[in-house]
mmCIF file with all atom_site columns, C-alpha atoms in Angstrom:
data_model
loop_
_atom_site.group_PDB
_atom_site.id
_atom_site.type_symbol
_atom_site.label_atom_id
_atom_site.label_alt_id
_atom_site.label_comp_id
_atom_site.label_asym_id
_atom_site.label_entity_id
_atom_site.label_seq_id
_atom_site.pdbx_PDB_ins_code
_atom_site.Cartn_x
_atom_site.Cartn_y
_atom_site.Cartn_z
_atom_site.occupancy
_atom_site.B_iso_or_equiv
_atom_site.pdbx_formal_charge
_atom_site.auth_seq_id
_atom_site.auth_comp_id
_atom_site.auth_asym_id
_atom_site.auth_atom_id
_atom_site.pdbx_PDB_model_num
ATOM 1   C CA . UNK A 1 1   ? 5.333   -2.337  13.971  1.00 49.00 ? 487 UNK A CA 1
ATOM 2   C CA . UNK A 1 2   ? 3.056   -1.333  11.122  1.00 60.00 ? 488 UNK A CA 1
ATOM 3   C CA . UNK A 1 3   ? 4.369   1.245   8.697   1.00 75.00 ? 489 UNK A CA 1
ATOM 4   C CA . UNK A 1 4   ? 0.900   2.670   7.979   1.00 80.00 ? 490 UNK A CA 1
ATOM 5   C CA . UNK A 1 5   ? -2.291  3.089   10.019  1.00 76.00 ? 491 UNK A CA 1
ATOM 6   C CA . UNK A 1 6   ? -5.768  4.497   9.448   1.00 69.00 ? 492 UNK A CA 1
ATOM 7   C CA . UNK A 1 7   ? -7.158  7.268   11.622  1.00 68.00 ? 493 UNK A CA 1
ATOM 8   C CA . UNK A 1 8   ? -10.817 6.271   11.894  1.00 79.00 ? 494 UNK A CA 1
ATOM 9   C CA . UNK A 1 9   ? -12.427 2.841   11.739  1.00 87.00 ? 495 UNK A CA 1
ATOM 10  C CA . UNK A 1 10  ? -15.663 4.182   10.271  1.00 90.00 ? 496 UNK A CA 1
ATOM 11  C CA . UNK A 1 11  ? -16.761 7.185   8.250   1.00 94.00 ? 497 UNK A CA 1
ATOM 12  C CA . UNK A 1 12  ? -20.326 8.066   7.362   1.00 96.00 ? 498 UNK A CA 1
ATOM 13  C CA . UNK A 1 13  ? -21.056 10.573  4.572   1.00 97.00 ? 499 UNK A CA 1
ATOM 14  C CA . UNK A 1 14  ? -24.084 11.783  2.684   1.00 97.00 ? 500 UNK A CA 1
ATOM 15  C CA . UNK A 1 15  ? -24.462 10.712  -0.917  1.00 97.00 ? 501 UNK A CA 1
ATOM 16  C CA . UNK A 1 16  ? -23.066 13.427  -3.155  1.00 97.00 ? 502 UNK A CA 1
ATOM 17  C CA . UNK A 1 17  ? -20.701 14.804  -0.523  1.00 97.00 ? 503 UNK A CA 1
ATOM 18  C CA . UNK A 1 18  ? -16.945 14.439  -0.685  1.00 97.00 ? 504 UNK A CA 1
ATOM 19  C CA . UNK A 1 19  ? -15.244 11.822  1.498   1.00 97.00 ? 505 UNK A CA 1
ATOM 20  C CA . UNK A 1 20  ? -11.816 12.081  3.031   1.00 97.00 ? 506 UNK A CA 1
ATOM 21  C CA . UNK A 1 21  ? -10.110 9.030   4.496   1.00 95.00 ? 507 UNK A CA 1
ATOM 22  C CA . UNK A 1 22  ? -6.908  9.647   6.392   1.00 93.00 ? 508 UNK A CA 1
ATOM 23  C CA . UNK A 1 23  ? -3.862  7.538   7.034   1.00 92.00 ? 509 UNK A CA 1
ATOM 24  C CA . UNK A 1 24  ? -0.610  8.108   8.912   1.00 91.00 ? 510 UNK A CA 1
ATOM 25  C CA . UNK A 1 25  ? 2.697   6.406   8.292   1.00 88.00 ? 511 UNK A CA 1
ATOM 26  C CA . UNK A 1 26  ? 5.859   5.853   10.260  1.00 85.00 ? 512 UNK A CA 1
ATOM 27  C CA . UNK A 1 27  ? 9.532   6.330   9.528   1.00 75.00 ? 513 UNK A CA 1
ATOM 28  C CA . UNK A 1 28  ? 9.785   2.665   8.611   1.00 75.00 ? 514 UNK A CA 1
ATOM 29  C CA . UNK A 1 29  ? 7.524   3.155   5.607   1.00 77.00 ? 515 UNK A CA 1
ATOM 30  C CA . UNK A 1 30  ? 8.964   3.040   2.120   1.00 80.00 ? 516 UNK A CA 1
ATOM 31  C CA . UNK A 1 31  ? 8.318   5.829   -0.349  1.00 82.00 ? 517 UNK A CA 1
ATOM 32  C CA . UNK A 1 32  ? 5.455   4.185   -2.195  1.00 89.00 ? 518 UNK A CA 1
ATOM 33  C CA . UNK A 1 33  ? 1.877   4.274   -0.894  1.00 92.00 ? 519 UNK A CA 1
ATOM 34  C CA . UNK A 1 34  ? -1.307  2.761   -2.173  1.00 93.00 ? 520 UNK A CA 1
ATOM 35  C CA . UNK A 1 35  ? -5.032  2.681   -1.514  1.00 95.00 ? 521 UNK A CA 1
ATOM 36  C CA . UNK A 1 36  ? -7.231  -0.361  -1.834  1.00 95.00 ? 522 UNK A CA 1
ATOM 37  C CA . UNK A 1 37  ? -10.983 -0.738  -1.604  1.00 96.00 ? 523 UNK A CA 1
ATOM 38  C CA . UNK A 1 38  ? -12.717 -3.844  -0.308  1.00 95.00 ? 524 UNK A CA 1
ATOM 39  C CA . UNK A 1 39  ? -16.415 -4.352  -0.947  1.00 95.00 ? 525 UNK A CA 1
ATOM 40  C CA . UNK A 1 40  ? -18.418 -6.793  1.088   1.00 92.00 ? 526 UNK A CA 1
ATOM 41  C CA . UNK A 1 41  ? -17.657 -10.399 0.161   1.00 90.00 ? 527 UNK A CA 1
ATOM 42  C CA . UNK A 1 42  ? -14.818 -9.473  -2.168  1.00 93.00 ? 528 UNK A CA 1
ATOM 43  C CA . UNK A 1 43  ? -11.073 -9.198  -2.000  1.00 94.00 ? 529 UNK A CA 1
ATOM 44  C CA . UNK A 1 44  ? -9.386  -5.778  -1.875  1.00 95.00 ? 530 UNK A CA 1
ATOM 45  C CA . UNK A 1 45  ? -9.092  -3.924  -5.160  1.00 95.00 ? 531 UNK A CA 1
ATOM 46  C CA . UNK A 1 46  ? -6.382  -1.454  -6.130  1.00 94.00 ? 532 UNK A CA 1
ATOM 47  C CA . UNK A 1 47  ? -7.554  2.162   -6.397  1.00 96.00 ? 533 UNK A CA 1
ATOM 48  C CA . UNK A 1 48  ? -4.579  4.461   -6.735  1.00 96.00 ? 534 UNK A CA 1
ATOM 49  C CA . UNK A 1 49  ? -0.940  4.797   -5.733  1.00 94.00 ? 535 UNK A CA 1
ATOM 50  C CA . UNK A 1 50  ? 1.522   7.607   -5.090  1.00 94.00 ? 536 UNK A CA 1
ATOM 51  C CA . UNK A 1 51  ? 5.269   7.852   -4.700  1.00 91.00 ? 537 UNK A CA 1
ATOM 52  C CA . UNK A 1 52  ? 6.989   10.214  -2.316  1.00 88.00 ? 538 UNK A CA 1
ATOM 53  C CA . UNK A 1 53  ? 8.293   12.415  -5.123  1.00 91.00 ? 539 UNK A CA 1
ATOM 54  C CA . UNK A 1 54  ? 4.677   13.548  -5.592  1.00 94.00 ? 540 UNK A CA 1
ATOM 55  C CA . UNK A 1 55  ? 2.315   15.465  -3.296  1.00 95.00 ? 541 UNK A CA 1
ATOM 56  C CA . UNK A 1 56  ? -0.869  14.700  -5.156  1.00 97.00 ? 542 UNK A CA 1
ATOM 57  C CA . UNK A 1 57  ? -2.215  12.253  -7.663  1.00 97.00 ? 543 UNK A CA 1
ATOM 58  C CA . UNK A 1 58  ? -5.639  12.167  -9.248  1.00 97.00 ? 544 UNK A CA 1
ATOM 59  C CA . UNK A 1 59  ? -7.716  9.394   -10.632 1.00 94.00 ? 545 UNK A CA 1
ATOM 60  C CA . UNK A 1 60  ? -11.331 9.098   -11.600 1.00 92.00 ? 546 UNK A CA 1
ATOM 61  C CA . UNK A 1 61  ? -13.213 10.865  -8.763  1.00 96.00 ? 547 UNK A CA 1
ATOM 62  C CA . UNK A 1 62  ? -10.362 10.044  -6.386  1.00 98.00 ? 548 UNK A CA 1
ATOM 63  C CA . UNK A 1 63  ? -7.389  12.089  -5.269  1.00 98.00 ? 549 UNK A CA 1
ATOM 64  C CA . UNK A 1 64  ? -4.564  10.978  -3.015  1.00 97.00 ? 550 UNK A CA 1
ATOM 65  C CA . UNK A 1 65  ? -2.607  13.604  -1.107  1.00 97.00 ? 551 UNK A CA 1
ATOM 66  C CA . UNK A 1 66  ? 0.741   12.934  0.507   1.00 95.00 ? 552 UNK A CA 1
ATOM 67  C CA . UNK A 1 67  ? 2.121   15.206  3.215   1.00 93.00 ? 553 UNK A CA 1
ATOM 68  C CA . UNK A 1 68  ? 5.650   14.100  3.937   1.00 89.00 ? 554 UNK A CA 1
ATOM 69  C CA . UNK A 1 69  ? 6.183   16.729  6.623   1.00 90.00 ? 555 UNK A CA 1
ATOM 70  C CA . UNK A 1 70  ? 3.619   15.198  8.961   1.00 91.00 ? 556 UNK A CA 1
ATOM 71  C CA . UNK A 1 71  ? 3.773   11.691  7.437   1.00 90.00 ? 557 UNK A CA 1
ATOM 72  C CA . UNK A 1 72  ? 0.152   11.692  6.425   1.00 91.00 ? 558 UNK A CA 1
ATOM 73  C CA . UNK A 1 73  ? -1.742  10.651  3.364   1.00 91.00 ? 559 UNK A CA 1
ATOM 74  C CA . UNK A 1 74  ? -5.384  10.923  2.494   1.00 95.00 ? 560 UNK A CA 1
ATOM 75  C CA . UNK A 1 75  ? -7.814  9.588   -0.050  1.00 97.00 ? 561 UNK A CA 1
ATOM 76  C CA . UNK A 1 76  ? -10.461 11.977  -1.254  1.00 98.00 ? 562 UNK A CA 1
ATOM 77  C CA . UNK A 1 77  ? -13.536 10.717  -3.069  1.00 98.00 ? 563 UNK A CA 1
ATOM 78  C CA . UNK A 1 78  ? -15.557 13.335  -4.913  1.00 98.00 ? 564 UNK A CA 1
ATOM 79  C CA . UNK A 1 79  ? -19.348 13.167  -5.077  1.00 97.00 ? 565 UNK A CA 1
ATOM 80  C CA . UNK A 1 80  ? -19.534 9.978   -3.018  1.00 98.00 ? 566 UNK A CA 1
ATOM 81  C CA . UNK A 1 81  ? -21.932 7.382   -4.376  1.00 97.00 ? 567 UNK A CA 1
ATOM 82  C CA . UNK A 1 82  ? -23.593 4.365   -2.742  1.00 96.00 ? 568 UNK A CA 1
ATOM 83  C CA . UNK A 1 83  ? -21.214 2.141   -4.724  1.00 96.00 ? 569 UNK A CA 1
ATOM 84  C CA . UNK A 1 84  ? -18.330 3.695   -2.848  1.00 97.00 ? 570 UNK A CA 1
ATOM 85  C CA . UNK A 1 85  ? -19.465 1.989   0.348   1.00 97.00 ? 571 UNK A CA 1
ATOM 86  C CA . UNK A 1 86  ? -16.606 -0.304  1.285   1.00 96.00 ? 572 UNK A CA 1
ATOM 87  C CA . UNK A 1 87  ? -13.625 -0.686  3.567   1.00 95.00 ? 573 UNK A CA 1
ATOM 88  C CA . UNK A 1 88  ? -10.637 1.358   2.444   1.00 95.00 ? 574 UNK A CA 1
ATOM 89  C CA . UNK A 1 89  ? -7.058  0.394   3.237   1.00 94.00 ? 575 UNK A CA 1
ATOM 90  C CA . UNK A 1 90  ? -3.969  2.475   2.913   1.00 93.00 ? 576 UNK A CA 1
ATOM 91  C CA . UNK A 1 91  ? -0.846  0.476   2.295   1.00 90.00 ? 577 UNK A CA 1
ATOM 92  C CA . UNK A 1 92  ? 2.887   0.693   1.849   1.00 88.00 ? 578 UNK A CA 1
ATOM 93  C CA . UNK A 1 93  ? 4.745   -1.045  -0.946  1.00 85.00 ? 579 UNK A CA 1
ATOM 94  C CA . UNK A 1 94  ? 8.337   -1.578  0.040   1.00 79.00 ? 580 UNK A CA 1
ATOM 95  C CA . UNK A 1 95  ? 9.837   -5.013  -0.350  1.00 76.00 ? 581 UNK A CA 1
ATOM 96  C CA . UNK A 1 96  ? 6.354   -6.283  0.354   1.00 81.00 ? 582 UNK A CA 1
ATOM 97  C CA . UNK A 1 97  ? 2.869   -4.835  0.287   1.00 85.00 ? 583 UNK A CA 1
ATOM 98  C CA . UNK A 1 98  ? 1.542   -4.168  3.783   1.00 86.00 ? 584 UNK A CA 1
ATOM 99  C CA . UNK A 1 99  ? -1.620  -2.483  4.984   1.00 89.00 ? 585 UNK A CA 1
ATOM 100 C CA . UNK A 1 100 ? -2.917  -0.533  7.931   1.00 84.00 ? 586 UNK A CA 1
ATOM 101 C CA . UNK A 1 101 ? -6.294  -1.194  9.498   1.00 84.00 ? 587 UNK A CA 1
ATOM 102 C CA . UNK A 1 102 ? -9.229  -0.266  7.288   1.00 89.00 ? 588 UNK A CA 1
ATOM 103 C CA . UNK A 1 103 ? -11.770 2.542   7.365   1.00 93.00 ? 589 UNK A CA 1
ATOM 104 C CA . UNK A 1 104 ? -15.339 1.535   6.626   1.00 94.00 ? 590 UNK A CA 1
ATOM 105 C CA . UNK A 1 105 ? -17.038 4.157   4.477   1.00 96.00 ? 591 UNK A CA 1
ATOM 106 C CA . UNK A 1 106 ? -20.815 4.229   4.752   1.00 96.00 ? 592 UNK A CA 1
ATOM 107 C CA . UNK A 1 107 ? -22.776 6.321   2.284   1.00 97.00 ? 593 UNK A CA 1
ATOM 108 C CA . UNK A 1 108 ? -26.160 7.598   3.424   1.00 94.00 ? 594 UNK A CA 1
ATOM 109 C CA . UNK A 1 109 ? -28.804 8.094   0.719   1.00 89.00 ? 595 UNK A CA 1
ATOM 110 C CA . UNK B 2 1   ? -8.548  -13.220 -18.374 1.00 65.00 ? 517 UNK B CA 1
ATOM 111 C CA . UNK B 2 2   ? -9.355  -15.256 -15.285 1.00 79.00 ? 518 UNK B CA 1
ATOM 112 C CA . UNK B 2 3   ? -8.814  -13.593 -11.922 1.00 94.00 ? 519 UNK B CA 1
ATOM 113 C CA . UNK B 2 4   ? -7.177  -14.964 -8.816  1.00 97.00 ? 520 UNK B CA 1
ATOM 114 C CA . UNK B 2 5   ? -8.874  -18.161 -7.694  1.00 97.00 ? 521 UNK B CA 1
ATOM 115 C CA . UNK B 2 6   ? -8.835  -19.400 -4.140  1.00 98.00 ? 522 UNK B CA 1
ATOM 116 C CA . UNK B 2 7   ? -10.114 -22.762 -2.995  1.00 98.00 ? 523 UNK B CA 1
ATOM 117 C CA . UNK B 2 8   ? -11.976 -23.709 -1.000  1.00 98.00 ? 524 UNK B CA 1
ATOM 118 C CA . UNK B 2 9   ? -14.164 -20.674 -0.287  1.00 97.00 ? 525 UNK B CA 1
ATOM 119 C CA . UNK B 2 10  ? -15.206 -21.912 3.136   1.00 97.00 ? 526 UNK B CA 1
ATOM 120 C CA . UNK B 2 11  ? -13.654 -24.355 5.551   1.00 97.00 ? 527 UNK B CA 1
ATOM 121 C CA . UNK B 2 12  ? -14.439 -25.549 9.058   1.00 98.00 ? 528 UNK B CA 1
ATOM 122 C CA . UNK B 2 13  ? -11.715 -27.295 11.012  1.00 98.00 ? 529 UNK B CA 1
ATOM 123 C CA . UNK B 2 14  ? -11.197 -28.496 14.558  1.00 98.00 ? 530 UNK B CA 1
ATOM 124 C CA . UNK B 2 15  ? -8.495  -27.245 16.892  1.00 98.00 ? 531 UNK B CA 1
ATOM 125 C CA . UNK B 2 16  ? -5.296  -29.181 16.453  1.00 98.00 ? 532 UNK B CA 1
ATOM 126 C CA . UNK B 2 17  ? -5.961  -30.100 12.853  1.00 98.00 ? 533 UNK B CA 1
ATOM 127 C CA . UNK B 2 18  ? -4.050  -28.773 9.903   1.00 98.00 ? 534 UNK B CA 1
ATOM 128 C CA . UNK B 2 19  ? -5.348  -27.097 6.779   1.00 98.00 ? 535 UNK B CA 1
ATOM 129 C CA . UNK B 2 20  ? -4.113  -26.381 3.270   1.00 98.00 ? 536 UNK B CA 1
ATOM 130 C CA . UNK B 2 21  ? -5.437  -23.494 1.216   1.00 98.00 ? 537 UNK B CA 1
ATOM 131 C CA . UNK B 2 22  ? -4.847  -23.049 -2.488  1.00 98.00 ? 538 UNK B CA 1
ATOM 132 C CA . UNK B 2 23  ? -4.376  -20.007 -4.700  1.00 98.00 ? 539 UNK B CA 1
ATOM 133 C CA . UNK B 2 24  ? -4.167  -19.866 -8.477  1.00 98.00 ? 540 UNK B CA 1
ATOM 134 C CA . UNK B 2 25  ? -2.781  -16.504 -9.616  1.00 97.00 ? 541 UNK B CA 1
ATOM 135 C CA . UNK B 2 26  ? -3.567  -14.598 -12.757 1.00 96.00 ? 542 UNK B CA 1
ATOM 136 C CA . UNK B 2 27  ? -1.821  -16.116 -15.755 1.00 95.00 ? 543 UNK B CA 1
ATOM 137 C CA . UNK B 2 28  ? 1.626   -14.606 -16.153 1.00 92.00 ? 544 UNK B CA 1
ATOM 138 C CA . UNK B 2 29  ? 1.870   -13.402 -12.563 1.00 93.00 ? 545 UNK B CA 1
ATOM 139 C CA . UNK B 2 30  ? 4.853   -14.790 -10.727 1.00 92.00 ? 546 UNK B CA 1
ATOM 140 C CA . UNK B 2 31  ? 4.303   -13.321 -7.280  1.00 93.00 ? 547 UNK B CA 1
ATOM 141 C CA . UNK B 2 32  ? 1.751   -14.634 -4.814  1.00 95.00 ? 548 UNK B CA 1
ATOM 142 C CA . UNK B 2 33  ? 1.255   -13.051 -1.397  1.00 95.00 ? 549 UNK B CA 1
ATOM 143 C CA . UNK B 2 34  ? -0.896  -14.324 1.437   1.00 97.00 ? 550 UNK B CA 1
ATOM 144 C CA . UNK B 2 35  ? -2.769  -12.245 3.999   1.00 97.00 ? 551 UNK B CA 1
ATOM 145 C CA . UNK B 2 36  ? -4.829  -12.984 7.058   1.00 97.00 ? 552 UNK B CA 1
ATOM 146 C CA . UNK B 2 37  ? -7.830  -10.744 7.593   1.00 95.00 ? 553 UNK B CA 1
ATOM 147 C CA . UNK B 2 38  ? -9.626  -10.529 10.928  1.00 91.00 ? 554 UNK B CA 1
ATOM 148 C CA . UNK B 2 39  ? -12.022 -7.871  12.228  1.00 82.00 ? 555 UNK B CA 1
ATOM 149 C CA . UNK B 2 40  ? -9.643  -6.757  14.942  1.00 73.00 ? 556 UNK B CA 1
ATOM 150 C CA . UNK B 2 41  ? -6.311  -6.950  13.132  1.00 75.00 ? 557 UNK B CA 1
ATOM 151 C CA . UNK B 2 42  ? -7.128  -5.884  9.612   1.00 84.00 ? 558 UNK B CA 1
ATOM 152 C CA . UNK B 2 43  ? -5.008  -7.222  6.775   1.00 91.00 ? 559 UNK B CA 1
ATOM 153 C CA . UNK B 2 44  ? -1.889  -8.922  8.084   1.00 93.00 ? 560 UNK B CA 1
ATOM 154 C CA . UNK B 2 45  ? 0.861   -9.960  5.680   1.00 94.00 ? 561 UNK B CA 1
ATOM 155 C CA . UNK B 2 46  ? 1.839   -13.614 5.969   1.00 96.00 ? 562 UNK B CA 1
ATOM 156 C CA . UNK B 2 47  ? 4.384   -14.232 3.215   1.00 95.00 ? 563 UNK B CA 1
ATOM 157 C CA . UNK B 2 48  ? 5.166   -13.723 -0.437  1.00 94.00 ? 564 UNK B CA 1
ATOM 158 C CA . UNK B 2 49  ? 6.407   -16.229 -2.969  1.00 95.00 ? 565 UNK B CA 1
ATOM 159 C CA . UNK B 2 50  ? 8.102   -15.403 -6.224  1.00 93.00 ? 566 UNK B CA 1
ATOM 160 C CA . UNK B 2 51  ? 9.372   -17.993 -8.668  1.00 92.00 ? 567 UNK B CA 1
ATOM 161 C CA . UNK B 2 52  ? 8.914   -20.799 -6.135  1.00 95.00 ? 568 UNK B CA 1
ATOM 162 C CA . UNK B 2 53  ? 10.954  -19.002 -3.452  1.00 95.00 ? 569 UNK B CA 1
ATOM 163 C CA . UNK B 2 54  ? 9.727   -17.258 -0.349  1.00 95.00 ? 570 UNK B CA 1
ATOM 164 C CA . UNK B 2 55  ? 10.798  -13.676 -0.873  1.00 92.00 ? 571 UNK B CA 1
ATOM 165 C CA . UNK B 2 56  ? 9.242   -11.978 2.152   1.00 91.00 ? 572 UNK B CA 1
ATOM 166 C CA . UNK B 2 57  ? 7.760   -13.108 5.422   1.00 94.00 ? 573 UNK B CA 1
ATOM 167 C CA . UNK B 2 58  ? 5.507   -11.450 7.981   1.00 93.00 ? 574 UNK B CA 1
ATOM 168 C CA . UNK B 2 59  ? 5.392   -11.937 11.731  1.00 93.00 ? 575 UNK B CA 1
ATOM 169 C CA . UNK B 2 60  ? 3.497   -15.178 12.019  1.00 96.00 ? 576 UNK B CA 1
ATOM 170 C CA . UNK B 2 61  ? 4.517   -18.338 13.877  1.00 97.00 ? 577 UNK B CA 1
ATOM 171 C CA . UNK B 2 62  ? 6.087   -21.273 12.121  1.00 97.00 ? 578 UNK B CA 1
ATOM 172 C CA . UNK B 2 63  ? 2.739   -23.065 12.073  1.00 98.00 ? 579 UNK B CA 1
ATOM 173 C CA . UNK B 2 64  ? 2.006   -20.948 9.014   1.00 98.00 ? 580 UNK B CA 1
ATOM 174 C CA . UNK B 2 65  ? 3.888   -22.051 5.947   1.00 98.00 ? 581 UNK B CA 1
ATOM 175 C CA . UNK B 2 66  ? 3.545   -21.889 2.229   1.00 98.00 ? 582 UNK B CA 1
ATOM 176 C CA . UNK B 2 67  ? 4.974   -22.951 -1.051  1.00 98.00 ? 583 UNK B CA 1
ATOM 177 C CA . UNK B 2 68  ? 4.762   -22.088 -4.705  1.00 98.00 ? 584 UNK B CA 1
ATOM 178 C CA . UNK B 2 69  ? 4.836   -24.423 -7.652  1.00 97.00 ? 585 UNK B CA 1
ATOM 179 C CA . UNK B 2 70  ? 6.467   -23.995 -11.032 1.00 96.00 ? 586 UNK B CA 1
ATOM 180 C CA . UNK B 2 71  ? 3.151   -22.849 -12.527 1.00 95.00 ? 587 UNK B CA 1
ATOM 181 C CA . UNK B 2 72  ? 3.019   -20.092 -9.859  1.00 95.00 ? 588 UNK B CA 1
ATOM 182 C CA . UNK B 2 73  ? 0.111   -21.683 -8.034  1.00 97.00 ? 589 UNK B CA 1
ATOM 183 C CA . UNK B 2 74  ? 0.593   -21.403 -4.308  1.00 98.00 ? 590 UNK B CA 1
ATOM 184 C CA . UNK B 2 75  ? -0.566  -23.194 -1.210  1.00 98.00 ? 591 UNK B CA 1
ATOM 185 C CA . UNK B 2 76  ? -0.458  -22.165 2.393   1.00 98.00 ? 592 UNK B CA 1
ATOM 186 C CA . UNK B 2 77  ? -0.609  -24.569 5.272   1.00 98.00 ? 593 UNK B CA 1
ATOM 187 C CA . UNK B 2 78  ? -1.528  -23.991 8.877   1.00 98.00 ? 594 UNK B CA 1
ATOM 188 C CA . UNK B 2 79  ? -0.690  -26.753 11.310  1.00 97.00 ? 595 UNK B CA 1
ATOM 189 C CA . UNK B 2 80  ? -2.008  -27.346 14.814  1.00 98.00 ? 596 UNK B CA 1
ATOM 190 C CA . UNK B 2 81  ? -4.908  -24.996 14.308  1.00 98.00 ? 597 UNK B CA 1
ATOM 191 C CA . UNK B 2 82  ? -5.947  -22.657 17.101  1.00 98.00 ? 598 UNK B CA 1
ATOM 192 C CA . UNK B 2 83  ? -9.264  -20.867 17.573  1.00 97.00 ? 599 UNK B CA 1
ATOM 193 C CA . UNK B 2 84  ? -7.506  -17.592 16.845  1.00 96.00 ? 600 UNK B CA 1
ATOM 194 C CA . UNK B 2 85  ? -6.625  -18.784 13.359  1.00 97.00 ? 601 UNK B CA 1
ATOM 195 C CA . UNK B 2 86  ? -10.240 -18.279 12.332  1.00 97.00 ? 602 UNK B CA 1
ATOM 196 C CA . UNK B 2 87  ? -10.064 -15.618 9.650   1.00 97.00 ? 603 UNK B CA 1
ATOM 197 C CA . UNK B 2 88  ? -10.419 -14.793 5.997   1.00 97.00 ? 604 UNK B CA 1
ATOM 198 C CA . UNK B 2 89  ? -7.247  -15.794 4.173   1.00 98.00 ? 605 UNK B CA 1
ATOM 199 C CA . UNK B 2 90  ? -6.584  -13.791 1.046   1.00 97.00 ? 606 UNK B CA 1
ATOM 200 C CA . UNK B 2 91  ? -4.032  -14.294 -1.628  1.00 97.00 ? 607 UNK B CA 1
ATOM 201 C CA . UNK B 2 92  ? -2.905  -11.682 -4.090  1.00 95.00 ? 608 UNK B CA 1
ATOM 202 C CA . UNK B 2 93  ? -0.981  -12.072 -7.294  1.00 95.00 ? 609 UNK B CA 1
ATOM 203 C CA . UNK B 2 94  ? 1.143   -9.601  -9.173  1.00 91.00 ? 610 UNK B CA 1
ATOM 204 C CA . UNK B 2 95  ? 3.773   -9.518  -11.868 1.00 88.00 ? 611 UNK B CA 1
ATOM 205 C CA . UNK B 2 96  ? 6.286   -9.471  -9.072  1.00 74.00 ? 612 UNK B CA 1
ATOM 206 C CA . UNK B 2 97  ? 8.469   -6.417  -9.489  1.00 69.00 ? 613 UNK B CA 1
ATOM 207 C CA . UNK B 2 98  ? 9.920   -5.229  -6.192  1.00 64.00 ? 614 UNK B CA 1
ATOM 208 C CA . UNK B 2 99  ? 7.878   -2.435  -4.689  1.00 58.00 ? 615 UNK B CA 1
ATOM 209 C CA . UNK B 2 100 ? 5.018   -3.090  -7.040  1.00 64.00 ? 616 UNK B CA 1
ATOM 210 C CA . UNK B 2 101 ? 1.757   -2.006  -5.503  1.00 69.00 ? 617 UNK B CA 1
ATOM 211 C CA . UNK B 2 102 ? -0.913  -3.258  -7.855  1.00 86.00 ? 618 UNK B CA 1
ATOM 212 C CA . UNK B 2 103 ? -1.820  -6.708  -6.709  1.00 91.00 ? 619 UNK B CA 1
ATOM 213 C CA . UNK B 2 104 ? -4.955  -8.611  -7.585  1.00 94.00 ? 620 UNK B CA 1
ATOM 214 C CA . UNK B 2 105 ? -6.754  -10.334 -4.762  1.00 96.00 ? 621 UNK B CA 1
ATOM 215 C CA . UNK B 2 106 ? -8.881  -13.430 -4.746  1.00 97.00 ? 622 UNK B CA 1
ATOM 216 C CA . UNK B 2 107 ? -12.151 -13.633 -2.840  1.00 96.00 ? 623 UNK B CA 1
ATOM 217 C CA . UNK B 2 108 ? -10.475 -15.443 0.011   1.00 97.00 ? 624 UNK B CA 1
ATOM 218 C CA . UNK B 2 109 ? -10.962 -18.624 1.980   1.00 98.00 ? 625 UNK B CA 1
ATOM 219 C CA . UNK B 2 110 ? -13.032 -18.246 5.135   1.00 97.00 ? 626 UNK B CA 1
ATOM 220 C CA . UNK B 2 111 ? -11.521 -20.552 7.746   1.00 98.00 ? 627 UNK B CA 1
ATOM 221 C CA . UNK B 2 112 ? -13.432 -21.291 10.929  1.00 98.00 ? 628 UNK B CA 1
ATOM 222 C CA . UNK B 2 113 ? -11.685 -23.223 13.682  1.00 98.00 ? 629 UNK B CA 1
ATOM 223 C CA . UNK B 2 114 ? -13.983 -24.803 16.265  1.00 98.00 ? 630 UNK B CA 1
#
């Protein structure tokens, strides 16, 4: 079965608020996780990655948290903007790059 | 630097026909992966090619096949098309290191089977 899976298919947030997108993974997952963003009409685009020797990694307005105890990772987007509206995929990069189902983030003005 | 190019962008085929989709990776990238994207199933991994060899394969029937040429361009073929094959087919290219996560996706080919 899939090594990673998203918790919610959709998430609606107010512009300016923080967004948190959650993902769970199974024992079959490798120790390298990634997040991709897919805007309408485009292919997925790499956002950020994290290896299991880390608990947290920060990028520009994004933070990924990895909780190995409960096999959970999350993507946090600070001060969500309309341009953040997209489908977000968590993925696992073992021998191959595989993804869970996506979460559609909708930003309300 | 040109991105990943997929052709054609849209395709309509009839059940039972076969189809070939093309992907030109970013220059210098040796790995090309193919994915099927449907509303209900998300992004499903089909296969990955590296240096003209299939390196990994997902759980799809044998009707789905692919190949990679010496210039790293890749094609995927679906034979005996079924209605359920209607989907967006995405390819992604990367440098090709094992466990490498940063792949660059094309815009996809939207296949409709009628």
